[in-house]
Amino acid sequence: MPEAALLGLALAAYGSAGLAAWRRLAVATLPLVALGLLLHTGALGWRWAVLGHGPFTTMHEILSSSLWSLALVAACAAAVSREVRAALPAALPVLGLLAAWLLLADAAPGHLPATYATPLLYLHALVGKLYLGLLLVAVALALHAWRQADAARCDELAHRFAAFAFVADSLMLIVGAVWAQDAWGRFWAWDPLESWAFVSWLALAATLHARAMLRPAPRGQALALAGCFALAFLTFFGVPFVSTAPHQGAL
């Protein structure tokens, strides 16, 4: 099928980008990620056209669209910042993890619940994926700053990307609450996904506050941001798929 062929080629391009980064072929890393994005866009677009809805319902679709969005945010940031280009290899293991998981996920189509028939779905997904992508770039920069002698510029950029991620995270929670009121008649219910999403928000807020007030060393900042990303990653890809509460991420 065209979708499977395009997706397979996209994953091969992402894998080649990871290999290029490992071999320190920096000049090839970003073009290979861009090639993967082009092919991946075709695969997602084909699936959307065939099924009539966006990639939001099954584990396969959520993994695929999240891999695409993380790669897109990282590639766009790398295209305009030499510091992000230098730090890009630190973000590729996360893309590799999602790609490997995607290969194991069932690609069968799902169904679109009635509560998903709203523009709020697209806005919620957009700011959520932007949040995770910006936070991934922040972590990559922070890890790169930790390893460099002159780390001030990367450390400052990591803080800025983390701050933009915090804005997107806040918007995700707000839009999600409005959507919940429309779908279920309540803004917030403290179900596992909502609770862990709020914990992730608090963790990033605390990390930004500590960076502004305490000025931790690059190593401490990198570890704090990595912890925030790990918490967000588990919230996105762990809690919705193991919880038995009504707020499910995969249907």
Short mmCIF file of C-alpha atoms in Angstrom, two decimals:
data_model
loop_
_atom_site.label_atom_id
_atom_site.label_comp_id
_atom_site.label_asym_id
_atom_site.label_seq_id
_atom_site.Cartn_x
_atom_site.Cartn_y
_atom_site.Cartn_z
CA MET A 1 0.00 0.00 0.00
CA PRO A 2 1.26 3.55 -0.67
CA GLU A 3 0.97 4.52 3.00
CA ALA A 4 3.07 1.56 4.16
CA ALA A 5 5.67 2.14 1.44
CA LEU A 6 5.98 5.86 2.21
CA LEU A 7 6.13 5.24 5.94
CA GLY A 8 8.79 2.55 5.52
CA LEU A 9 10.93 4.90 3.44
CA ALA A 10 10.42 7.69 5.98
CA LEU A 11 11.57 5.48 8.84
CA ALA A 12 14.59 4.44 6.76
CA ALA A 13 15.45 8.12 6.26
CA TYR A 14 15.12 8.83 9.98
CA GLY A 15 17.31 5.84 10.72
CA SER A 16 19.90 7.07 8.23
CA ALA A 17 19.86 10.46 9.95
CA GLY A 18 20.60 8.75 13.25
CA LEU A 19 23.45 6.80 11.65
CA ALA A 20 24.85 9.99 10.10
CA ALA A 21 24.74 11.70 13.50
CA TRP A 22 26.49 8.74 15.12
CA ARG A 23 29.19 8.86 12.45
CA ARG A 24 29.47 12.64 13.03
CA LEU A 25 28.33 13.45 9.49
CA ALA A 26 26.56 16.60 10.59
CA VAL A 27 26.11 17.88 7.04
CA ALA A 28 23.88 14.91 6.20
CA THR A 29 21.81 14.68 9.38
CA LEU A 30 19.33 17.51 8.82
CA PRO A 31 18.75 16.76 5.10
CA LEU A 32 17.97 13.13 5.97
CA VAL A 33 15.51 14.21 8.66
CA ALA A 34 13.92 16.56 6.10
CA LEU A 35 13.65 13.71 3.59
CA GLY A 36 12.02 11.54 6.24
CA LEU A 37 9.55 14.32 6.99
CA LEU A 38 8.62 14.67 3.33
CA LEU A 39 7.94 10.95 2.97
CA HIS A 40 6.19 10.79 6.34
CA THR A 41 3.90 13.68 5.37
CA GLY A 42 2.89 11.72 2.30
CA ALA A 43 2.12 8.63 4.41
CA LEU A 44 0.01 10.57 6.91
CA GLY A 45 -1.77 12.46 4.16
CA TRP A 46 -2.60 9.24 2.33
CA ARG A 47 -4.02 7.66 5.49
CA TRP A 48 -6.04 10.79 6.26
CA ALA A 49 -7.51 10.82 2.75
CA VAL A 50 -8.41 7.12 2.84
CA LEU A 51 -9.89 7.05 6.37
CA GLY A 52 -11.45 10.49 6.31
CA HIS A 53 -10.04 11.59 9.67
CA GLY A 54 -6.73 12.68 11.09
CA PRO A 55 -4.17 10.41 12.81
CA PHE A 56 -5.60 10.74 16.32
CA THR A 57 -7.39 7.52 17.26
CA THR A 58 -5.17 4.43 17.41
CA MET A 59 -1.77 3.80 18.97
CA HIS A 60 -0.28 3.52 15.46
CA GLU A 61 -1.71 6.87 14.41
CA ILE A 62 -0.74 8.68 17.60
CA LEU A 63 2.81 7.33 17.44
CA SER A 64 3.13 8.17 13.76
CA SER A 65 1.78 11.71 14.06
CA SER A 66 3.89 12.33 17.19
CA LEU A 67 7.05 11.10 15.47
CA TRP A 68 6.24 13.42 12.56
CA SER A 69 5.57 16.44 14.78
CA LEU A 70 8.69 15.95 16.92
CA ALA A 71 10.84 15.60 13.80
CA LEU A 72 9.19 18.67 12.24
CA VAL A 73 9.72 20.93 15.26
CA ALA A 74 13.33 19.75 15.66
CA ALA A 75 14.07 20.17 11.94
CA CYS A 76 12.53 23.66 11.77
CA ALA A 77 14.48 24.76 14.83
CA ALA A 78 17.69 23.28 13.40
CA ALA A 79 17.11 25.02 10.08
CA VAL A 80 17.24 28.46 11.71
CA SER A 81 19.74 27.88 14.53
CA ARG A 82 23.26 26.53 14.25
CA GLU A 83 23.18 25.68 17.95
CA VAL A 84 20.13 23.47 17.44
CA ARG A 85 21.81 21.88 14.40
CA ALA A 86 24.77 21.00 16.58
CA ALA A 87 22.47 19.65 19.30
CA LEU A 88 20.16 17.73 16.93
CA PRO A 89 21.87 14.34 17.47
CA ALA A 90 20.79 14.45 21.12
CA ALA A 91 17.12 14.49 20.00
CA LEU A 92 17.38 11.61 17.53
CA PRO A 93 17.25 8.74 20.09
CA VAL A 94 13.72 9.84 21.02
CA LEU A 95 12.72 9.74 17.36
CA GLY A 96 14.33 6.31 17.10
CA LEU A 97 12.35 5.06 20.09
CA LEU A 98 9.05 6.23 18.58
CA ALA A 99 9.99 4.76 15.20
CA ALA A 100 10.75 1.36 16.73
CA TRP A 101 7.52 1.44 18.72
CA LEU A 102 5.61 2.43 15.58
CA LEU A 103 6.91 -0.64 13.75
CA LEU A 104 5.35 -2.82 16.46
CA ALA A 105 1.98 -1.04 16.54
CA ASP A 106 -1.08 -2.39 14.74
CA ALA A 107 -1.73 -0.26 11.64
CA ALA A 108 -5.40 -1.26 11.38
CA PRO A 109 -7.80 1.72 11.18
CA GLY A 110 -9.71 2.87 14.23
CA HIS A 111 -12.94 4.79 14.57
CA LEU A 112 -13.50 8.47 15.29
CA PRO A 113 -15.66 9.00 18.41
CA ALA A 114 -18.43 11.56 18.30
CA THR A 115 -16.57 13.70 20.86
CA TYR A 116 -13.71 14.09 18.35
CA ALA A 117 -15.91 15.90 15.82
CA THR A 118 -14.81 19.37 16.93
CA PRO A 119 -12.17 21.91 15.89
CA LEU A 120 -10.94 21.76 19.50
CA LEU A 121 -9.42 18.35 18.68
CA TYR A 122 -7.07 19.90 16.12
CA LEU A 123 -6.13 22.83 18.36
CA HIS A 124 -5.56 20.54 21.36
CA ALA A 125 -3.41 18.18 19.29
CA LEU A 126 -1.50 21.07 17.67
CA VAL A 127 -0.43 22.78 20.89
CA GLY A 128 0.21 19.43 22.60
CA LYS A 129 2.56 18.25 19.89
CA LEU A 130 4.20 21.69 19.75
CA TYR A 131 4.78 21.49 23.51
CA LEU A 132 6.48 18.11 23.31
CA GLY A 133 8.56 19.13 20.27
CA LEU A 134 9.78 22.39 21.82
CA LEU A 135 10.64 20.60 25.05
CA LEU A 136 12.62 17.99 23.13
CA VAL A 137 14.65 20.75 21.45
CA ALA A 138 15.23 22.35 24.86
CA VAL A 139 16.53 19.07 26.27
CA ALA A 140 18.83 18.53 23.26
CA LEU A 141 20.26 22.03 23.68
CA ALA A 142 20.71 21.59 27.42
CA LEU A 143 22.52 18.28 26.94
CA HIS A 144 24.69 19.88 24.26
CA ALA A 145 25.49 22.80 26.62
CA TRP A 146 26.52 20.31 29.31
CA ARG A 147 29.15 18.83 26.98
CA GLN A 148 30.53 22.10 25.62
CA ALA A 149 33.21 24.40 27.03
CA ASP A 150 31.33 27.56 25.97
CA ALA A 151 27.82 26.57 27.02
CA ALA A 152 26.19 29.92 27.74
CA ARG A 153 24.45 30.35 24.37
CA CYS A 154 23.05 26.80 24.28
CA ASP A 155 21.95 27.06 27.90
CA GLU A 156 20.09 30.30 27.18
CA LEU A 157 18.44 28.84 24.08
CA ALA A 158 17.40 25.75 26.03
CA HIS A 159 15.70 28.00 28.57
CA ARG A 160 13.87 29.90 25.83
CA PHE A 161 12.64 26.77 24.09
CA ALA A 162 11.51 25.39 27.45
CA ALA A 163 9.61 28.63 28.12
CA PHE A 164 7.84 28.39 24.75
CA ALA A 165 7.07 24.75 25.55
CA PHE A 166 5.50 25.88 28.83
CA VAL A 167 3.23 28.29 26.95
CA ALA A 168 2.14 25.52 24.57
CA ASP A 169 1.61 23.15 27.52
CA SER A 170 -0.59 25.73 29.25
CA LEU A 171 -2.64 26.20 26.09
CA MET A 172 -3.00 22.43 25.75
CA LEU A 173 -4.48 22.18 29.25
CA ILE A 174 -6.82 25.13 28.67
CA VAL A 175 -8.09 23.85 25.33
CA GLY A 176 -8.43 20.36 26.77
CA ALA A 177 -10.56 21.70 29.62
CA VAL A 178 -12.85 23.56 27.23
CA TRP A 179 -13.15 20.43 25.09
CA ALA A 180 -13.91 18.33 28.18
CA GLN A 181 -16.72 20.68 29.14
CA ASP A 182 -18.21 20.33 25.66
CA ALA A 183 -17.72 16.55 25.48
CA TRP A 184 -18.40 15.38 29.04
CA GLY A 185 -20.04 18.32 30.78
CA ARG A 186 -17.11 19.13 33.09
CA PHE A 187 -13.88 21.07 32.71
CA TRP A 188 -11.72 18.83 34.91
CA ALA A 189 -12.22 15.48 36.64
CA TRP A 190 -8.74 14.58 37.95
CA ASP A 191 -8.67 11.38 35.93
CA PRO A 192 -5.16 9.84 35.56
CA LEU A 193 -4.31 11.60 32.29
CA GLU A 194 -5.47 15.01 33.51
CA SER A 195 -3.66 14.54 36.81
CA TRP A 196 -0.34 13.55 35.23
CA ALA A 197 -0.66 16.31 32.63
CA PHE A 198 -0.97 18.79 35.51
CA VAL A 199 2.03 17.22 37.28
CA SER A 200 4.04 17.61 34.06
CA TRP A 201 3.01 21.27 33.88
CA LEU A 202 4.06 21.84 37.49
CA ALA A 203 7.42 20.15 36.89
CA LEU A 204 8.22 22.38 33.92
CA ALA A 205 7.04 25.48 35.81
CA ALA A 206 9.33 24.59 38.72
CA THR A 207 12.27 23.97 36.37
CA LEU A 208 11.81 27.35 34.66
CA HIS A 209 11.47 29.10 38.01
CA ALA A 210 14.62 27.43 39.34
CA ARG A 211 16.52 28.41 36.19
CA ALA A 212 15.47 32.06 36.56
CA MET A 213 16.07 32.33 40.32
CA LEU A 214 18.86 29.89 41.15
CA ARG A 215 20.87 29.77 37.90
CA PRO A 216 21.85 26.09 38.18
CA ALA A 217 24.90 24.75 36.36
CA PRO A 218 24.32 23.42 32.82
CA ARG A 219 24.44 19.86 34.12
CA GLY A 220 21.67 20.51 36.64
CA GLN A 221 19.54 22.32 34.06
CA ALA A 222 19.99 19.51 31.55
CA LEU A 223 18.97 16.87 34.08
CA ALA A 224 15.93 18.88 35.17
CA LEU A 225 14.73 19.41 31.60
CA ALA A 226 15.37 15.76 30.75
CA GLY A 227 13.25 14.80 33.76
CA CYS A 228 10.46 17.11 32.57
CA PHE A 229 10.57 15.56 29.11
CA ALA A 230 10.55 12.02 30.51
CA LEU A 231 7.50 12.88 32.61
CA ALA A 232 5.75 14.47 29.62
CA PHE A 233 6.64 11.50 27.40
CA LEU A 234 5.20 9.02 29.88
CA THR A 235 2.10 11.19 30.24
CA PHE A 236 1.58 11.24 26.46
CA PHE A 237 2.45 7.63 25.70
CA GLY A 238 2.03 5.76 28.96
CA VAL A 239 -0.91 6.90 31.09
CA PRO A 240 -3.60 7.03 28.33
CA PHE A 241 -2.90 3.48 27.23
CA VAL A 242 -2.81 1.77 30.63
CA SER A 243 -5.51 3.73 32.44
CA THR A 244 -9.00 2.24 32.74
CA ALA A 245 -10.53 5.67 33.32
CA PRO A 246 -12.79 7.15 30.61
CA HIS A 247 -10.13 9.63 29.45
CA GLN A 248 -8.44 7.29 26.96
CA GLY A 249 -5.83 8.31 24.40
CA ALA A 250 -6.18 5.23 22.17
CA LEU A 251 -9.49 3.77 21.08
#
